[in-house]
Short mmCIF file of C-alpha atoms in Angstrom, two decimals:
data_model
loop_
_atom_site.label_atom_id
_atom_site.label_comp_id
_atom_site.label_asym_id
_atom_site.label_seq_id
_atom_site.Cartn_x
_atom_site.Cartn_y
_atom_site.Cartn_z
CA UNK A 504 -3.04 -35.04 -3.27
CA UNK A 505 0.03 -34.21 -1.17
CA UNK A 506 2.72 -36.40 -2.71
CA UNK A 507 5.08 -36.22 0.30
CA UNK A 508 3.17 -36.42 3.56
CA UNK A 509 6.13 -34.83 5.43
CA UNK A 510 5.06 -36.33 8.73
CA UNK A 511 1.37 -35.52 8.25
CA UNK A 512 0.38 -39.01 9.39
CA UNK A 513 2.21 -38.34 12.67
CA UNK A 514 0.25 -35.06 13.04
CA UNK A 515 -2.96 -36.96 12.27
CA UNK A 516 -2.12 -39.65 14.83
CA UNK A 517 -1.35 -36.98 17.47
CA UNK A 518 -4.61 -35.10 16.69
CA UNK A 519 -2.50 -31.94 16.43
CA UNK A 520 -4.86 -28.94 16.30
CA UNK A 521 -2.15 -26.79 14.71
CA UNK A 522 -2.79 -28.63 11.43
CA UNK A 523 -6.59 -28.40 11.54
CA UNK A 524 -7.81 -27.01 8.22
CA UNK A 525 -4.33 -27.16 6.70
CA UNK A 526 -4.85 -30.66 5.29
CA UNK A 527 -7.51 -33.36 5.12
CA UNK A 528 -7.12 -37.15 5.25
CA UNK A 529 -8.82 -39.48 2.81
CA UNK A 530 -9.25 -43.00 4.27
CA UNK A 531 -9.55 -45.67 1.58
CA UNK A 532 -10.92 -48.35 3.92
CA UNK A 533 -14.03 -46.27 4.74
CA UNK A 534 -14.35 -43.89 1.78
CA UNK A 535 -14.53 -40.86 4.05
CA UNK A 536 -12.21 -37.92 4.64
CA UNK A 537 -11.38 -36.38 8.01
CA UNK A 538 -9.80 -33.42 9.71
CA UNK A 539 -6.42 -34.15 11.35
CA UNK A 540 -8.11 -33.73 14.76
CA UNK A 541 -10.67 -36.51 14.18
CA UNK A 542 -11.20 -38.73 17.24
CA UNK A 543 -12.41 -41.78 15.33
CA UNK A 544 -10.40 -45.01 15.42
CA UNK A 545 -6.97 -44.36 13.93
CA UNK A 546 -6.67 -45.83 10.40
CA UNK A 547 -3.51 -47.49 9.16
CA UNK A 548 -1.01 -45.26 7.38
CA UNK A 549 -1.29 -47.29 4.16
CA UNK A 550 -4.99 -46.39 3.97
CA UNK A 551 -4.42 -42.62 4.30
CA UNK A 552 -4.06 -40.08 1.52
CA UNK A 553 -3.52 -36.40 2.32
CA UNK A 554 -5.17 -33.47 0.56
CA UNK A 555 -4.73 -29.70 0.78
CA UNK A 556 -8.47 -28.94 0.75
CA UNK A 557 -11.82 -30.57 1.38
CA UNK A 558 -12.68 -29.94 -2.26
CA UNK A 559 -9.68 -31.99 -3.39
CA UNK A 560 -10.68 -34.86 -1.09
CA UNK A 561 -14.25 -34.79 -2.40
CA UNK A 562 -13.03 -34.65 -6.00
CA UNK A 563 -11.08 -37.84 -5.26
CA UNK A 564 -14.36 -39.50 -4.26
CA UNK A 565 -14.31 -39.24 -0.47
CA UNK A 566 -17.31 -38.26 1.68
CA UNK A 567 -17.04 -35.97 4.75
CA UNK A 568 -16.75 -37.59 8.17
CA UNK A 569 -19.91 -37.20 10.30
CA UNK A 570 -17.85 -37.23 13.51
CA UNK A 571 -15.16 -34.58 12.96
CA UNK A 572 -17.23 -32.64 10.38
CA UNK A 573 -14.77 -31.11 7.87
CA UNK A 574 -17.11 -28.15 7.34
CA UNK A 575 -16.09 -26.89 10.80
CA UNK A 576 -12.36 -26.77 10.04
CA UNK A 577 -10.74 -23.30 10.24
CA UNK A 578 -9.86 -21.65 6.93
CA UNK A 579 -6.54 -20.57 5.48
CA UNK A 580 -4.89 -17.20 5.97
CA UNK A 581 -4.19 -15.16 2.84
CA UNK A 582 -0.50 -15.21 3.82
CA UNK A 583 -0.36 -19.02 3.80
CA UNK A 584 -0.68 -19.53 0.04
CA UNK A 585 2.15 -19.50 -2.43
CA UNK A 586 -0.34 -18.31 -5.03
CA UNK A 587 -1.93 -15.23 -3.50
CA UNK A 588 -4.49 -15.00 -6.29
CA UNK A 589 -5.73 -18.54 -5.66
CA UNK A 590 -6.31 -18.10 -1.94
CA UNK A 591 -8.16 -14.81 -2.47
CA UNK A 592 -10.34 -16.53 -5.05
CA UNK A 593 -11.01 -19.39 -2.62
CA UNK A 594 -12.06 -16.99 0.12
CA UNK A 595 -14.36 -15.11 -2.27
CA UNK A 596 -15.92 -18.38 -3.41
CA UNK A 597 -16.63 -19.29 0.22
CA UNK A 598 -18.15 -15.88 0.95
CA UNK A 599 -20.30 -15.80 -2.18
CA UNK A 600 -21.21 -19.48 -2.54
CA UNK A 601 -24.88 -18.64 -2.06
CA UNK A 602 -24.97 -15.72 -4.49
CA UNK A 603 -24.74 -17.46 -7.86
CA UNK A 604 -21.73 -15.33 -8.82
CA UNK A 605 -20.13 -16.46 -12.09
CA UNK A 606 -16.45 -17.21 -12.59
CA UNK A 607 -16.21 -14.24 -14.96
CA UNK A 608 -17.55 -11.93 -12.25
CA UNK A 609 -15.12 -13.37 -9.71
CA UNK A 610 -12.12 -13.04 -12.00
CA UNK A 611 -13.17 -9.45 -12.79
CA UNK A 612 -13.07 -8.59 -9.09
CA UNK A 613 -9.61 -10.13 -8.89
CA UNK A 614 -8.34 -8.25 -11.95
CA UNK A 615 -7.60 -11.22 -14.20
CA UNK A 616 -9.26 -13.34 -16.89
CA UNK A 617 -11.34 -16.38 -15.97
CA UNK A 618 -8.90 -18.54 -17.94
CA UNK A 619 -5.92 -17.30 -15.92
CA UNK A 620 -7.81 -17.72 -12.65
CA UNK A 621 -8.79 -21.28 -13.58
CA UNK A 622 -5.18 -22.16 -14.42
CA UNK A 623 -3.71 -20.64 -11.22
CA UNK A 624 -6.46 -22.08 -9.02
CA UNK A 625 -6.12 -25.59 -10.42
CA UNK A 626 -2.34 -25.48 -9.99
CA UNK A 627 -2.67 -24.45 -6.34
CA UNK A 628 -5.60 -26.66 -5.28
CA UNK A 629 -5.74 -29.46 -7.88
CA UNK A 630 -9.44 -28.75 -8.44
CA UNK A 631 -11.18 -26.17 -10.60
CA UNK A 632 -12.86 -23.10 -9.10
CA UNK A 633 -16.25 -24.60 -10.01
CA UNK A 634 -15.45 -27.82 -8.15
CA UNK A 635 -14.22 -25.83 -5.14
CA UNK A 636 -17.41 -23.74 -5.18
CA UNK A 637 -19.58 -26.86 -5.23
CA UNK A 638 -17.75 -28.22 -2.17
CA UNK A 639 -18.29 -24.89 -0.37
CA UNK A 640 -22.00 -25.15 -1.07
CA UNK A 641 -22.21 -28.79 -0.01
CA UNK A 642 -20.35 -28.23 3.26
CA UNK A 643 -22.43 -25.16 4.11
CA UNK A 644 -25.58 -27.19 3.43
CA UNK A 645 -24.27 -30.05 5.57
CA UNK A 646 -23.57 -27.61 8.40
CA UNK A 647 -27.11 -26.20 8.20
CA UNK A 648 -28.69 -29.65 8.04
CA UNK A 649 -26.71 -30.79 11.06
CA UNK A 650 -26.97 -27.75 13.32
CA UNK A 651 -30.29 -26.08 12.48
CA UNK A 652 -33.95 -26.92 12.01
CA UNK A 653 -34.19 -25.05 8.71
CA UNK A 654 -36.27 -26.78 6.07
CA UNK A 655 -34.36 -28.64 3.39
CA UNK A 656 -35.64 -26.12 0.85
CA UNK A 657 -34.27 -23.21 2.89
CA UNK A 658 -30.95 -25.04 3.22
CA UNK A 659 -30.80 -25.59 -0.54
CA UNK A 660 -31.50 -21.95 -1.37
CA UNK A 661 -29.19 -20.55 1.32
CA UNK A 662 -26.29 -22.69 0.10
CA UNK A 663 -26.77 -21.45 -3.46
CA UNK A 664 -28.16 -24.51 -5.25
CA UNK A 665 -31.04 -22.61 -6.83
CA UNK A 666 -33.57 -25.44 -6.56
CA UNK A 667 -34.43 -28.29 -4.22
CA UNK A 668 -34.17 -30.85 -7.01
CA UNK A 669 -30.64 -29.82 -7.93
CA UNK A 670 -29.62 -29.82 -4.26
CA UNK A 671 -30.98 -33.34 -3.72
CA UNK A 672 -29.26 -34.64 -6.86
CA UNK A 673 -25.84 -33.15 -6.04
CA UNK A 674 -26.01 -34.15 -2.38
CA UNK A 675 -26.94 -37.76 -3.20
CA UNK A 676 -24.30 -37.96 -5.91
CA UNK A 677 -21.49 -36.77 -3.63
CA UNK A 678 -22.50 -38.10 -0.23
CA UNK A 679 -24.54 -41.19 -1.20
CA UNK A 680 -27.48 -40.23 0.99
CA UNK A 681 -30.37 -37.80 0.76
CA UNK A 682 -30.32 -34.59 2.81
CA UNK A 683 -33.25 -35.90 4.88
CA UNK A 684 -31.32 -39.11 5.63
CA UNK A 685 -28.44 -37.06 7.03
CA UNK A 686 -30.91 -35.36 9.37
CA UNK A 687 -32.04 -38.77 10.64
CA UNK A 688 -28.44 -39.63 11.50
CA UNK A 689 -28.12 -36.54 13.72
CA UNK A 690 -29.68 -36.80 17.17
CA UNK A 691 -32.31 -34.22 18.06
CA UNK A 692 -30.31 -32.88 21.02
CA UNK A 693 -27.51 -31.85 18.65
CA UNK A 694 -29.82 -29.51 16.81
CA UNK A 695 -30.67 -26.00 17.89
CA UNK A 696 -34.25 -24.88 18.23
CA UNK A 697 -35.41 -21.57 16.79
CA UNK A 698 -32.26 -19.58 16.20
CA UNK A 699 -29.72 -20.42 13.52
CA UNK A 700 -26.59 -21.37 15.46
CA UNK A 701 -23.47 -22.38 13.55
CA UNK A 702 -20.00 -23.34 14.75
CA UNK A 703 -16.91 -21.63 13.33
CA UNK A 704 -13.58 -23.31 14.07
CA UNK A 705 -10.20 -21.76 14.85
CA UNK A 706 -6.67 -22.99 15.52
CA UNK A 707 -5.92 -22.78 19.26
CA UNK A 708 -4.94 -21.06 21.41
CA UNK A 709 -7.44 -18.20 21.20
CA UNK A 710 -7.50 -15.34 23.72
CA UNK A 711 -11.23 -14.59 23.77
CA UNK A 712 -11.12 -12.19 26.72
CA UNK A 713 -8.52 -9.95 25.04
CA UNK A 714 -10.57 -9.87 21.83
CA UNK A 715 -13.75 -8.96 23.70
CA UNK A 716 -11.92 -6.26 25.67
CA UNK A 717 -10.68 -4.65 22.45
CA UNK A 718 -14.14 -4.72 20.85
CA UNK A 719 -15.88 -3.58 24.04
CA UNK A 720 -13.71 -0.47 24.34
CA UNK A 721 -14.56 0.50 20.75
CA UNK A 722 -18.21 -0.61 20.64
CA UNK A 723 -20.62 1.86 19.04
CA UNK A 724 -23.83 2.36 21.01
CA UNK A 725 -26.85 1.15 19.05
CA UNK A 726 -24.78 -1.17 16.86
CA UNK A 727 -22.61 -3.28 19.16
CA UNK A 728 -22.91 -4.75 22.65
CA UNK A 729 -20.40 -6.78 24.64
CA UNK A 730 -21.84 -8.41 27.76
CA UNK A 731 -22.07 -11.80 29.47
CA UNK A 732 -18.88 -12.83 27.65
CA UNK A 733 -20.66 -12.44 24.28
CA UNK A 734 -20.41 -10.03 21.35
CA UNK A 735 -23.62 -8.86 19.64
CA UNK A 736 -24.13 -6.51 16.73
CA UNK A 737 -26.57 -5.42 14.04
CA UNK A 738 -26.05 -6.41 10.40
CA UNK A 739 -26.83 -4.69 7.10
CA UNK A 740 -25.86 -6.49 3.88
CA UNK A 741 -27.16 -6.62 0.31
CA UNK A 742 -28.37 -9.74 -1.49
CA UNK A 743 -27.62 -10.59 -5.12
CA UNK A 744 -30.43 -8.30 -6.31
CA UNK A 745 -28.98 -5.37 -4.36
CA UNK A 746 -31.77 -5.37 -1.79
CA UNK A 747 -30.95 -4.50 1.82
CA UNK A 748 -31.03 -7.35 4.34
CA UNK A 749 -31.07 -6.52 8.06
CA UNK A 750 -30.54 -8.63 11.15
CA UNK A 751 -28.22 -9.27 14.05
CA UNK A 752 -25.64 -11.80 15.25
CA UNK A 753 -24.46 -13.02 18.64
CA UNK A 754 -21.03 -14.59 19.05
CA UNK A 755 -19.82 -16.65 22.01
CA UNK A 756 -16.76 -18.76 22.74
CA UNK A 757 -16.83 -22.57 22.67
CA UNK A 758 -13.32 -23.50 23.89
CA UNK A 759 -14.08 -27.24 24.15
CA UNK A 760 -14.55 -27.32 20.37
CA UNK A 761 -11.85 -24.73 19.56
CA UNK A 762 -14.62 -22.72 17.97
CA UNK A 763 -16.95 -19.75 18.20
CA UNK A 764 -20.72 -20.24 18.20
CA UNK A 765 -22.53 -17.79 15.96
CA UNK A 766 -26.25 -17.19 16.48
CA UNK A 767 -27.61 -15.57 13.32
CA UNK A 768 -31.09 -14.07 12.93
CA UNK A 769 -33.22 -15.89 10.37
CA UNK A 770 -33.64 -12.70 8.33
CA UNK A 771 -29.97 -13.04 7.31
CA UNK A 772 -30.48 -16.37 5.50
CA UNK A 773 -30.25 -14.74 2.03
CA UNK A 774 -26.76 -13.45 2.94
CA UNK A 775 -25.64 -16.18 5.33
CA UNK A 776 -22.30 -17.02 3.62
CA UNK A 777 -21.37 -13.31 3.62
CA UNK A 778 -22.37 -13.00 7.27
CA UNK A 779 -20.25 -15.99 8.31
CA UNK A 780 -17.28 -14.73 6.29
CA UNK A 781 -17.45 -11.36 8.05
CA UNK A 782 -17.63 -13.00 11.47
CA UNK A 783 -14.52 -15.03 10.62
CA UNK A 784 -12.77 -11.85 9.52
CA UNK A 785 -13.82 -9.86 12.59
CA UNK A 786 -12.50 -12.52 14.96
CA UNK A 787 -9.47 -13.47 12.82
CA UNK A 788 -10.42 -17.15 12.62
CA UNK A 789 -8.18 -17.78 9.61
CA UNK A 790 -5.04 -17.06 11.66
CA UNK A 791 -2.31 -19.69 12.08
CA UNK A 792 -1.03 -18.66 15.55
CA UNK A 793 2.02 -20.93 15.49
CA UNK A 794 3.31 -19.39 12.26
CA UNK A 795 2.87 -15.91 13.74
CA UNK A 796 4.57 -16.80 17.02
CA UNK A 797 7.51 -18.42 15.24
CA UNK A 798 8.51 -14.98 13.96
CA UNK A 799 7.29 -12.74 16.78
CA UNK A 800 8.60 -14.70 19.76
CA UNK A 801 11.83 -12.73 19.50
CA UNK A 802 9.84 -9.75 20.79
CA UNK A 803 10.20 -11.42 24.18
CA UNK A 804 13.96 -10.82 23.99
CA UNK A 805 13.20 -7.10 24.32
CA UNK A 806 10.94 -7.71 27.29
CA UNK A 807 9.42 -11.01 28.54
CA UNK A 808 5.73 -11.32 27.76
CA UNK A 809 5.58 -8.84 24.87
CA UNK A 810 4.36 -11.56 22.49
CA UNK A 811 1.76 -14.13 23.53
CA UNK A 812 0.99 -17.21 21.43
CA UNK A 813 -2.57 -17.08 20.08
CA UNK A 814 -3.01 -13.30 19.95
CA UNK A 815 -5.42 -12.29 17.15
CA UNK A 816 -5.85 -9.09 15.15
CA UNK A 817 -9.42 -7.77 15.53
CA UNK A 818 -10.84 -7.31 12.04
CA UNK A 819 -14.04 -5.58 11.01
CA UNK A 820 -17.58 -6.63 10.15
CA UNK A 821 -18.41 -3.41 8.30
CA UNK A 822 -15.30 -1.90 6.70
CA UNK A 823 -16.80 1.56 6.15
CA UNK A 824 -18.08 1.72 9.73
CA UNK A 825 -14.63 0.80 11.04
CA UNK A 826 -12.87 3.30 8.74
CA UNK A 827 -15.15 6.14 9.87
CA UNK A 828 -14.51 5.13 13.48
CA UNK A 829 -10.74 5.34 12.77
CA UNK A 830 -11.07 8.84 11.29
CA UNK A 831 -13.13 9.99 14.28
CA UNK A 832 -10.48 8.60 16.63
CA UNK A 833 -7.62 10.71 15.31
CA UNK A 834 -5.87 12.53 18.17
CA UNK A 835 -8.68 11.93 20.67
CA UNK A 836 -9.37 9.17 23.20
CA UNK A 837 -11.03 5.87 22.33
CA UNK A 838 -14.02 6.80 24.50
CA UNK A 839 -14.44 10.20 22.82
CA UNK A 840 -14.36 8.59 19.37
CA UNK A 841 -17.00 6.06 20.43
CA UNK A 842 -19.21 8.92 21.64
CA UNK A 843 -18.97 10.72 18.28
CA UNK A 844 -19.70 7.50 16.37
CA UNK A 845 -22.74 6.84 18.56
CA UNK A 846 -24.09 10.34 17.83
CA UNK A 847 -23.74 9.74 14.08
CA UNK A 848 -25.57 6.42 14.41
CA UNK A 849 -28.37 7.91 16.51
CA UNK A 850 -28.97 10.78 14.08
CA UNK A 851 -28.13 9.25 10.68
CA UNK A 852 -28.08 5.49 11.16
CA UNK A 853 -30.86 3.24 9.86
CA UNK A 854 -33.25 2.11 12.66
CA UNK A 855 -34.01 -1.64 12.79
CA UNK A 856 -35.82 -4.02 15.14
CA UNK A 857 -33.69 -6.81 16.60
CA UNK A 858 -35.44 -7.92 19.77
CA UNK A 859 -32.23 -7.24 21.70
CA UNK A 860 -32.11 -4.26 24.03
CA UNK A 861 -29.48 -1.79 22.86
CA UNK A 862 -29.22 -3.03 19.26
CA UNK A 863 -31.28 -0.40 17.47
CA UNK A 864 -29.50 0.80 14.31
CA UNK A 865 -27.13 -0.10 11.51
CA UNK A 866 -24.36 2.26 10.48
CA UNK A 867 -25.01 4.79 7.69
CA UNK A 868 -23.92 3.52 4.29
CA UNK A 869 -21.47 5.42 2.06
CA UNK A 870 -24.49 6.43 -0.03
CA UNK A 871 -26.24 7.85 3.05
CA UNK A 872 -23.15 9.99 3.68
CA UNK A 873 -22.94 11.17 0.06
CA UNK A 874 -26.60 12.17 0.12
CA UNK A 875 -25.69 14.86 2.67
CA UNK A 876 -23.61 16.62 0.01
CA UNK A 877 -22.11 19.94 1.01
CA UNK A 878 -24.20 19.97 4.19
CA UNK A 879 -22.14 17.21 5.82
CA UNK A 880 -20.05 19.66 7.87
CA UNK A 881 -23.19 21.33 9.20
CA UNK A 882 -24.87 18.00 9.93
CA UNK A 883 -21.87 16.46 11.67
CA UNK A 884 -20.71 19.76 13.21
CA UNK A 885 -23.59 19.91 15.67
CA UNK A 886 -22.61 16.42 16.79
CA UNK A 887 -19.09 17.56 17.68
CA UNK A 888 -17.30 16.33 14.54
CA UNK A 889 -14.88 18.88 13.09
CA UNK A 890 -15.41 20.10 9.54
CA UNK A 891 -12.06 18.62 8.48
CA UNK A 892 -13.02 15.14 9.69
CA UNK A 893 -16.51 15.50 8.20
CA UNK A 894 -14.94 16.23 4.80
CA UNK A 895 -12.59 13.25 5.19
CA UNK A 896 -15.52 10.94 5.90
CA UNK A 897 -17.34 12.31 2.84
CA UNK A 898 -14.32 11.68 0.59
CA UNK A 899 -13.90 8.20 2.02
CA UNK A 900 -17.56 7.43 1.22
CA UNK A 901 -17.11 8.79 -2.30
CA UNK A 902 -13.97 6.70 -2.94
CA UNK A 903 -15.69 3.51 -1.76
CA UNK A 904 -18.87 4.19 -3.73
CA UNK A 905 -16.89 4.79 -6.91
CA UNK A 906 -14.72 1.72 -6.19
CA UNK A 907 -11.54 3.76 -6.15
CA UNK A 908 -10.45 1.91 -3.00
CA UNK A 909 -10.87 -1.82 -2.34
CA UNK A 910 -11.30 -3.02 1.26
CA UNK A 911 -12.36 -6.55 0.26
CA UNK A 912 -9.21 -8.73 0.27
CA UNK A 913 -7.29 -6.45 -2.14
CA UNK A 914 -4.45 -8.12 -4.02
CA UNK A 915 -2.09 -5.26 -3.13
CA UNK A 916 -2.99 -3.77 0.26
CA UNK A 917 0.02 -1.45 0.19
CA UNK A 918 -1.37 0.19 -2.95
CA UNK A 919 -4.74 0.66 -1.23
CA UNK A 920 -2.91 2.25 1.72
CA UNK A 921 -1.36 4.77 -0.69
CA UNK A 922 -4.80 5.55 -2.13
CA UNK A 923 -6.18 6.10 1.36
CA UNK A 924 -3.36 8.54 2.15
CA UNK A 925 -4.32 10.63 -0.89
CA UNK A 926 -7.57 11.48 0.92
CA UNK A 927 -7.09 14.69 2.81
CA UNK A 928 -7.18 13.97 6.53
CA UNK A 929 -5.90 10.38 6.31
CA UNK A 930 -2.27 9.98 7.27
CA UNK A 931 -0.03 6.96 7.70
CA UNK A 932 -1.43 5.95 11.12
CA UNK A 933 -5.06 5.97 9.96
CA UNK A 934 -4.31 4.23 6.64
CA UNK A 935 -2.26 1.47 8.31
CA UNK A 936 -4.91 0.97 10.99
CA UNK A 937 -7.69 0.70 8.40
CA UNK A 938 -5.63 -1.78 6.35
CA UNK A 939 -4.85 -3.86 9.43
CA UNK A 940 -8.47 -4.22 10.47
CA UNK A 941 -10.45 -4.08 7.20
CA UNK A 942 -8.11 -5.54 4.54
CA UNK A 943 -6.62 -8.41 6.60
CA UNK A 944 -3.22 -6.79 6.06
CA UNK A 945 -0.96 -8.70 8.50
CA UNK A 946 2.05 -6.40 8.14
CA UNK A 947 0.76 -2.99 9.29
CA UNK A 948 2.82 -1.17 11.91
CA UNK A 949 1.88 2.05 13.70
CA UNK A 950 5.25 3.40 14.78
CA UNK A 951 3.79 6.80 15.77
CA UNK A 952 1.03 5.28 17.91
CA UNK A 953 0.98 6.44 21.53
CA UNK A 954 0.25 2.91 22.77
CA UNK A 955 3.21 1.45 20.86
CA UNK A 956 5.52 4.09 22.32
CA UNK A 957 4.19 3.41 25.80
CA UNK A 958 4.73 -0.34 25.40
CA UNK A 959 8.27 0.25 24.07
CA UNK A 960 9.49 3.38 25.89
CA UNK A 961 12.74 5.10 25.04
CA UNK A 962 12.59 4.63 21.26
CA UNK A 963 11.88 7.20 18.56
CA UNK A 964 9.33 6.45 15.84
CA UNK A 965 12.17 5.87 13.38
CA UNK A 966 13.85 3.42 15.75
CA UNK A 967 10.58 1.57 16.35
CA UNK A 968 10.07 1.20 12.60
CA UNK A 969 13.57 -0.23 12.25
CA UNK A 970 13.02 -2.68 15.10
CA UNK A 971 9.75 -3.82 13.54
CA UNK A 972 11.50 -4.97 10.33
CA UNK A 973 12.40 -8.21 12.13
CA UNK A 974 8.69 -8.87 12.74
CA UNK A 975 7.62 -8.99 9.09
CA UNK A 976 5.21 -10.18 7.75
CA UNK A 977 3.29 -10.20 11.06
CA UNK A 978 3.67 -6.62 12.27
CA UNK A 979 -0.10 -6.21 12.70
CA UNK A 980 0.06 -9.03 15.26
CA UNK A 981 3.08 -7.37 16.87
CA UNK A 982 1.04 -4.17 17.16
CA UNK A 983 -1.85 -5.92 18.93
CA UNK A 984 0.56 -7.78 21.22
CA UNK A 985 2.11 -4.47 22.27
CA UNK A 986 -1.31 -2.89 22.87
CA UNK A 987 -2.31 -5.89 25.02
CA UNK A 988 0.61 -5.27 27.39
CA UNK A 989 -1.02 -1.96 28.37
#
């Protein structure tokens, strides 16, 4: 519980979208909890209690509102938490809520003991990691029950409950109704037919056209398509048994709901939480644009319009794919790099059937690259990739396979940047760019980048680096803002 509401009731009364996902409101007169943007009748202040997370509200005995749907609230940026370890753990719990991952496994990935993680997590969120995980599973299940026609059994297994009986018991215990009863409360026209379509919220404003333009310029033929104001791509993930799961996703903008609509192929059900987490990362849905703009608005003192409120940093869906694309793009045009990447995909990617014209392959895995061995230069050479870059890609695949480098929310991105720069052929520009897009590192700055120098003419790289100090910790957002002016 937030002891001092610090004006949160006023934000709740104003339906201020800037606070969406940053707190939840428990209403004692109804026994439900809401997002601050809920349009239901305004409760009295004396009946409101404020919580940092949905898990905390549920632990206090509140049920989620069926109108504002707390499961659609945008998440928290890794830079928002005072306890960095806790927020990384929370994000990993969300991404792996369907995998059955144990707390010991999670703490091992984070480099600490389960006891330490439990202590830090409980201090930050006032609930245990296990309680937080259960809320993640319940809210994912509620989302699937509300927005899809999946069977209740499929919902239970996708959300990580392991059995239909356990799902029914937990759902009834927390929400005081059976999963099938929730379905009856949702009108048929609110459900999708056939495809699995889920809504992913963000904090407005969101510049969808700029995001699509960035992704369109860098799209890899066979893997990604941007058309009709939508982004589509193929997907290759592994389930808990290590088996490959293939499919595709289609993302469109839903500005009326301050959200993106994600259409996910049914084959991706076993890895649905991972898929949704990667979509959120790719489109930077965790961003708090007002916090970013508060620091970066002084860019406009250099030149009006350099910084625009709501600008996002494009992330990555497949970190290895994006890193290879970055290596290929060294000292050549964006179009030329896309051509080389497309050749690699056509010759060494994994063919899949998607039912969508143009989506034909998934990117080679690090293991696929390592299997080429010493022949990689010969294999890539005929495609137009230099031997030096071929060797760099091989070493990058080796480092990832042997877990020498961590792209998955690393606790110290700057250390991972140093490791990247130890790979021959990866300099500061490439390492910073990879960190910015794959590690959610918000403070990368590419002072030697041609686009940055074009956006801020007349400065040396050293001077640009000095100027950028005032933009910490949001220099990745400053970089994208500068690129957008071109």
